[in-house]
Short mmCIF file of C-alpha atoms in Angstrom, two decimals:
data_model
loop_
_atom_site.label_atom_id
_atom_site.label_comp_id
_atom_site.label_asym_id
_atom_site.label_seq_id
_atom_site.Cartn_x
_atom_site.Cartn_y
_atom_site.Cartn_z
CA MET A 114 156.40 184.50 104.77
CA SER A 115 154.06 181.93 103.32
CA LYS A 116 152.84 179.14 105.57
CA TYR A 117 152.49 176.37 102.99
CA CYS A 118 154.68 174.47 100.52
CA GLU A 119 153.89 175.12 96.86
CA VAL A 120 155.12 171.62 95.91
CA CYS A 121 153.44 169.23 98.37
CA GLY A 122 150.90 171.56 100.00
CA LYS A 123 152.18 171.03 103.54
CA GLY A 124 150.79 173.74 105.81
CA SER A 125 150.52 174.74 109.43
CA MET A 126 148.76 172.52 111.96
CA SER A 127 146.85 173.44 115.08
CA GLY A 128 146.32 171.58 118.31
CA CYS A 129 146.75 171.81 122.06
CA LEU A 130 149.76 171.69 124.34
CA VAL A 131 148.83 169.47 127.27
CA SER A 132 150.58 170.04 130.59
CA HIS A 133 151.27 167.48 133.30
CA SER A 134 148.08 168.60 135.09
CA HIS A 135 146.24 168.11 131.76
CA ARG A 136 145.49 171.80 131.20
CA ARG A 137 145.23 172.52 127.49
CA THR A 138 146.62 175.55 125.69
CA PRO A 139 145.88 176.08 121.98
CA THR A 140 148.95 176.34 119.76
CA SER A 141 150.03 175.99 116.15
CA TRP A 142 152.97 174.37 114.42
CA ALA A 143 154.38 175.74 111.17
CA PRO A 144 156.49 173.78 108.65
CA ASN A 145 160.01 174.87 107.77
CA ILE A 146 159.31 176.85 104.57
CA GLN A 147 162.14 178.37 102.53
CA ARG A 148 161.83 180.84 99.65
CA VAL A 149 164.25 179.47 97.06
CA ASN A 150 165.04 179.79 93.38
CA VAL A 151 164.03 176.61 91.55
CA ILE A 152 164.02 175.54 87.92
CA VAL A 153 160.49 174.93 86.56
CA ASP A 154 160.12 174.05 82.85
CA GLY A 155 163.63 175.35 82.15
CA THR A 156 163.05 178.78 83.73
CA LYS A 157 164.10 180.16 87.10
CA LYS A 158 161.28 180.85 89.53
CA LYS A 159 161.04 181.74 93.22
CA MET A 160 158.87 179.34 95.19
CA ASN A 161 158.00 178.62 98.81
CA VAL A 162 159.21 175.06 99.40
CA CYS A 163 159.41 172.98 102.57
CA THR A 164 162.79 171.55 103.54
CA ARG A 165 161.49 168.00 103.10
CA CYS A 166 160.85 168.65 99.38
CA LEU A 167 164.28 170.25 99.02
CA ARG A 168 165.99 167.34 100.74
CA THR A 169 164.22 164.58 98.81
CA GLY A 170 164.82 166.29 95.45
CA LYS A 171 161.22 167.02 94.46
CA VAL A 172 162.43 170.37 93.09
CA GLN A 173 165.67 171.25 91.35
CA ARG A 174 167.34 174.18 93.06
CA SER A 175 168.79 176.90 90.85
CA VAL A 176 172.14 178.58 91.52
#
């Protein structure tokens, strides 16, 4: 599955988990990406879209 949103460009982030003793472990966080049918220029198309774009209405979901 794709790791970035085709609408807003949101992608995965990397960083460190820091424990109580301040030991650092590298990790990554991925956005919630859904493969959905959307309407683009009057035609149906499958796109990878983050849930934030779906919720705010940046894309029109097709049935």
